[in-house]
Amino acid sequence: EDKVVQSPLSLVVHEGDTVTLNCSYEVTNFRSLLWYKQEKKAPTFLFMLTSSGIEKKSGRLSSILDKKELFSILNITATQTGDSAVYLCAVSTSGGGADGLTFGKGTHLIIQP
Amino acid sequence: NAGVTQTPKFRILKIGQSMTLQCTQDMNHNYMYWYRQDPGMGLKLIYYSVGAGITDKGEVPNGYNVSRSTTEDFPLRLELAAPSQTSVYFCASSTLGQALGFYSNQPQHFGDGTRLSIL
């Protein structure tokens, strides 16, 4: 059974801190790993990672994948209260066409002013 | 810029009732998905579709049915609602993209969800 484990499950930090969120996985036929941010409603896409060691960056957020050790990290620097959300890690496995995603439980991040 | 639209946003059902959750997308995506999210949990795949007329089961299909008569619409039906189906339901869509000569699935776009309570 495919499995995605995120840690920590919750995290409270102060504005301006840097946080690192972790995601490990055990799946068959790995295709890609995705990070989503979920506030009140729909998960919104952050990054898709397919190759090891190549950092993806968007503003204060960055992510990297290690396919040998089967994990990924999401870094957020200079955190702001607007970064408060649940961050979801998901893994896509290869199939005949559409790839259903296997999600972790998410990390609930709270940024205190 | 609609993207993926789900209706209704909220619904309360009695045990044994049936209902259809609607999902439509205007991005001409071939692939569509239904997930459910229980409190404190990640999303779990219920059903997915690779195109009109083709559907397949995901991880938790029991108690649900789907159909895909058009590219745009992918409704999810609950025939006999049970308390265990109380959840938030998300519809998503995606498509194939091409980069460096290879085709790969692009990230899924999600609707805002339907919060369903079965009492």
CSV table of C-alpha atoms in Angstrom, one decimal:
chain,number,residue,atom,x,y,z
A,1,GLU,CA,0.0,0.0,0.0
A,2,ASP,CA,1.3,3.4,-1.0
A,3,LYS,CA,2.1,5.6,2.0
A,4,VAL,CA,3.0,9.3,2.5
A,5,VAL,CA,4.0,10.5,6.0
A,6,GLN,CA,4.4,14.2,6.9
A,7,SER,CA,6.0,15.7,9.9
A,8,PRO,CA,5.5,17.5,12.1
A,9,LEU,CA,1.7,17.3,12.0
A,10,SER,CA,1.4,20.8,13.5
A,11,LEU,CA,3.9,23.6,14.1
A,12,VAL,CA,3.6,27.0,15.7
A,13,VAL,CA,6.3,29.6,15.0
A,14,HIS,CA,6.7,33.4,15.2
A,15,GLU,CA,6.6,35.7,12.2
A,16,GLY,CA,10.0,35.9,10.6
A,17,ASP,CA,11.1,32.4,11.6
A,18,THR,CA,12.2,29.8,9.0
A,19,VAL,CA,10.3,26.5,8.9
A,20,THR,CA,11.1,23.2,7.3
A,21,LEU,CA,8.3,20.7,6.6
A,22,ASN,CA,9.1,17.1,5.9
A,23,CYS,CA,7.5,14.5,3.7
A,24,SER,CA,8.6,10.9,3.3
A,25,TYR,CA,7.0,8.3,1.1
A,26,GLU,CA,6.9,4.6,0.2
A,27,VAL,CA,5.1,4.0,-3.1
A,28,THR,CA,5.4,1.8,-6.1
A,29,ASN,CA,6.0,3.4,-9.5
A,30,PHE,CA,6.9,6.8,-8.3
A,31,ARG,CA,6.2,9.6,-10.8
A,32,SER,CA,6.3,12.9,-9.0
A,33,LEU,CA,5.9,14.5,-5.6
A,34,LEU,CA,3.7,17.6,-5.1
A,35,TRP,CA,3.2,20.2,-2.4
A,36,TYR,CA,-0.1,22.0,-1.9
A,37,LYS,CA,-1.2,24.8,0.4
A,38,GLN,CA,-4.7,24.5,1.9
A,39,GLU,CA,-6.3,27.4,3.6
A,40,LYS,CA,-10.1,27.4,4.1
A,41,LYS,CA,-11.0,25.7,0.8
A,42,ALA,CA,-9.3,24.1,-2.1
A,43,PRO,CA,-5.7,23.0,-2.0
A,44,THR,CA,-3.6,25.3,-4.2
A,45,PHE,CA,-0.6,24.0,-6.0
A,46,LEU,CA,2.9,25.0,-4.9
A,47,PHE,CA,5.5,22.7,-6.4
A,48,MET,CA,5.9,19.5,-8.4
A,49,LEU,CA,9.2,17.6,-8.1
A,50,THR,CA,10.3,14.8,-10.3
A,51,SER,CA,14.1,14.8,-10.1
A,52,SER,CA,16.4,14.5,-7.1
A,53,GLY,CA,18.5,17.3,-5.9
A,54,ILE,CA,17.0,20.1,-8.0
A,55,GLU,CA,15.6,22.8,-5.8
A,56,LYS,CA,12.4,24.5,-6.9
A,57,LYS,CA,11.9,28.0,-5.6
A,58,SER,CA,9.0,30.5,-5.5
A,59,GLY,CA,9.6,33.6,-3.5
A,60,ARG,CA,10.2,32.6,0.1
A,61,LEU,CA,9.2,29.0,-0.5
A,62,SER,CA,11.5,26.3,-1.8
A,63,SER,CA,11.4,22.5,-2.0
A,64,ILE,CA,13.8,19.7,-2.9
A,65,LEU,CA,13.4,16.0,-3.5
A,66,ASP,CA,15.7,13.1,-2.5
A,67,LYS,CA,14.6,10.0,-4.5
A,68,LYS,CA,17.3,7.8,-2.9
A,69,GLU,CA,16.1,8.5,0.6
A,70,LEU,CA,12.5,8.9,-0.4
A,71,PHE,CA,11.7,12.2,1.1
A,72,SER,CA,11.1,15.9,0.3
A,73,ILE,CA,11.3,19.1,2.3
A,74,LEU,CA,9.4,22.3,2.0
A,75,ASN,CA,11.2,25.4,3.3
A,76,ILE,CA,9.5,28.7,4.1
A,77,THR,CA,11.8,31.6,5.1
A,78,ALA,CA,10.8,34.9,6.7
A,79,THR,CA,7.4,33.5,7.5
A,80,GLN,CA,4.4,35.8,7.5
A,81,THR,CA,0.9,35.3,9.1
A,82,GLY,CA,-0.4,34.7,5.6
A,83,ASP,CA,1.6,31.5,5.4
A,84,SER,CA,-0.6,30.0,8.1
A,85,ALA,CA,-2.3,27.0,6.4
A,86,VAL,CA,-2.2,23.2,6.1
A,87,TYR,CA,0.6,22.1,3.8
A,88,LEU,CA,-0.1,18.9,2.0
A,89,CYS,CA,2.4,16.5,0.4
A,90,ALA,CA,1.2,14.1,-2.3
A,91,VAL,CA,2.8,11.5,-4.5
A,92,SER,CA,1.8,10.7,-8.0
A,93,THR,CA,2.4,7.1,-9.1
A,94,SER,CA,2.6,6.1,-12.7
A,95,GLY,CA,-0.4,4.4,-14.3
A,96,GLY,CA,-2.1,4.1,-17.6
A,97,GLY,CA,-3.2,7.7,-17.7
A,98,ALA,CA,-4.6,9.8,-14.9
A,99,ASP,CA,-2.6,9.7,-11.7
A,100,GLY,CA,-4.6,9.7,-8.5
A,101,LEU,CA,-2.5,11.3,-5.8
A,102,THR,CA,-1.7,9.7,-2.4
A,103,PHE,CA,-1.7,12.4,0.2
A,104,GLY,CA,-0.1,12.7,3.6
A,105,LYS,CA,-2.1,14.0,6.5
A,106,GLY,CA,-0.7,17.4,6.2
A,107,THR,CA,1.3,19.8,8.4
A,108,HIS,CA,-0.8,22.5,10.1
A,109,LEU,CA,1.4,25.5,10.3
A,110,ILE,CA,0.4,28.5,12.5
A,111,ILE,CA,2.4,31.7,12.2
A,112,GLN,CA,2.0,34.0,15.3
A,113,PRO,CA,2.5,37.7,14.8
B,1,ASN,CA,-11.6,32.3,-14.7
B,2,ALA,CA,-13.8,29.6,-13.3
B,3,GLY,CA,-11.5,26.5,-13.2
B,4,VAL,CA,-13.1,23.7,-11.3
B,5,THR,CA,-16.6,24.4,-9.9
B,6,GLN,CA,-18.4,22.3,-7.3
B,7,THR,CA,-22.0,22.5,-6.2
B,8,PRO,CA,-23.5,22.6,-3.7
B,9,LYS,CA,-21.0,24.1,-1.1
B,10,PHE,CA,-22.8,22.6,1.9
B,11,ARG,CA,-25.5,19.9,2.3
B,12,ILE,CA,-27.1,18.0,5.1
B,13,LEU,CA,-28.6,14.6,4.3
B,14,LYS,CA,-30.5,12.1,6.3
B,15,ILE,CA,-29.3,8.5,6.5
B,16,GLY,CA,-30.5,6.6,3.4
B,17,GLN,CA,-31.1,9.6,1.2
B,18,SER,CA,-29.3,10.0,-2.1
B,19,MET,CA,-27.7,12.9,-3.8
B,20,THR,CA,-25.4,14.0,-6.5
B,21,LEU,CA,-22.4,16.2,-6.0
B,22,GLN,CA,-21.8,18.2,-9.2
B,23,CYS,CA,-18.3,19.1,-10.6
B,24,THR,CA,-17.6,20.9,-13.8
B,25,GLN,CA,-14.3,22.3,-15.3
B,26,ASP,CA,-13.8,24.7,-18.1
B,27,MET,CA,-10.1,24.0,-18.8
B,28,ASN,CA,-10.7,21.2,-21.3
B,29,HIS,CA,-8.9,18.8,-19.0
B,30,ASN,CA,-9.2,15.1,-19.8
B,31,TYR,CA,-8.5,13.8,-16.3
B,32,MET,CA,-10.9,14.3,-13.4
B,33,TYR,CA,-10.9,13.1,-9.9
B,34,TRP,CA,-13.0,12.9,-6.7
B,35,TYR,CA,-11.4,12.9,-3.3
B,36,ARG,CA,-12.8,13.0,0.2
B,37,GLN,CA,-11.1,14.6,3.2
B,38,ASP,CA,-11.9,13.7,6.8
B,39,PRO,CA,-10.8,15.9,9.7
B,40,GLY,CA,-7.1,15.8,10.3
B,41,MET,CA,-6.5,13.5,7.4
B,42,GLY,CA,-5.2,13.9,3.9
B,43,LEU,CA,-7.3,13.5,0.8
B,44,LYS,CA,-8.3,10.0,-0.3
B,45,LEU,CA,-9.1,9.2,-3.9
B,46,ILE,CA,-12.7,7.9,-4.5
B,47,TYR,CA,-12.9,7.7,-8.3
B,48,TYR,CA,-11.2,9.1,-11.3
B,49,SER,CA,-11.7,9.4,-15.1
B,50,VAL,CA,-9.3,9.7,-18.0
B,51,GLY,CA,-11.9,11.0,-20.4
B,52,ALA,CA,-15.5,11.0,-21.4
B,53,GLY,CA,-17.1,7.5,-21.0
B,54,ILE,CA,-14.2,6.1,-18.9
B,55,THR,CA,-14.1,5.9,-15.1
B,56,ASP,CA,-12.2,3.9,-12.6
B,57,LYS,CA,-12.1,3.2,-8.9
B,58,GLY,CA,-9.7,4.9,-6.5
B,59,GLU,CA,-8.8,3.9,-2.9
B,60,VAL,CA,-12.2,4.4,-1.3
B,61,PRO,CA,-15.0,3.8,-3.9
B,62,ASN,CA,-17.6,1.9,-1.8
B,63,GLY,CA,-20.9,3.7,-1.5
B,64,TYR,CA,-20.3,6.0,-4.4
B,65,ASN,CA,-20.9,6.0,-8.2
B,66,VAL,CA,-19.6,8.3,-10.9
B,67,SER,CA,-20.3,9.0,-14.6
B,68,ARG,CA,-18.5,11.0,-17.2
B,69,SER,CA,-20.7,11.8,-20.2
B,70,THR,CA,-18.8,14.9,-21.2
B,71,THR,CA,-15.3,16.3,-20.8
B,72,GLU,CA,-16.5,19.1,-18.6
B,73,ASP,CA,-18.7,17.2,-16.0
B,74,PHE,CA,-17.9,14.5,-13.5
B,75,PRO,CA,-20.8,14.1,-11.0
B,76,LEU,CA,-20.4,11.9,-7.9
B,77,ARG,CA,-23.5,10.1,-6.6
B,78,LEU,CA,-24.3,8.8,-3.2
B,79,GLU,CA,-27.1,6.2,-3.4
B,80,LEU,CA,-27.7,5.4,0.3
B,81,ALA,CA,-26.1,8.0,2.5
B,82,ALA,CA,-24.4,6.7,5.6
B,83,PRO,CA,-22.9,8.7,8.6
B,84,SER,CA,-19.4,7.4,7.5
B,85,GLN,CA,-19.8,9.5,4.3
B,86,THR,CA,-19.8,12.7,6.3
B,87,SER,CA,-16.8,14.5,4.9
B,88,VAL,CA,-15.5,17.3,2.6
B,89,TYR,CA,-15.5,16.2,-1.0
B,90,PHE,CA,-13.1,17.7,-3.5
B,91,CYS,CA,-13.2,17.5,-7.3
B,92,ALA,CA,-10.0,18.0,-9.3
B,93,SER,CA,-8.9,18.0,-12.9
B,94,SER,CA,-5.6,17.8,-14.7
B,95,THR,CA,-4.1,17.4,-18.2
B,96,LEU,CA,-1.0,16.1,-20.0
B,97,GLY,CA,1.7,18.6,-20.6
B,98,GLN,CA,4.8,18.3,-22.7
B,99,ALA,CA,8.3,19.3,-21.7
B,100,LEU,CA,11.6,18.3,-23.2
B,101,GLY,CA,9.8,15.9,-25.6
B,102,PHE,CA,8.1,14.0,-22.8
B,103,TYR,CA,4.5,14.0,-21.8
B,104,SER,CA,3.7,14.0,-18.1
B,105,ASN,CA,0.6,14.7,-16.0
B,106,GLN,CA,0.3,18.3,-14.9
B,107,PRO,CA,-0.6,19.3,-11.3
B,108,GLN,CA,-4.2,18.8,-10.4
B,109,HIS,CA,-6.5,21.8,-9.9
B,110,PHE,CA,-9.0,21.5,-7.1
B,111,GLY,CA,-12.5,22.9,-6.7
B,112,ASP,CA,-13.5,24.6,-3.4
B,113,GLY,CA,-15.1,21.5,-2.0
B,114,THR,CA,-18.6,20.3,-0.9
B,115,ARG,CA,-19.1,19.9,2.9
B,116,LEU,CA,-21.5,17.0,3.4
B,117,SER,CA,-23.0,16.0,6.7
B,118,ILE,CA,-25.1,12.8,7.1
B,119,LEU,CA,-27.3,12.7,10.1
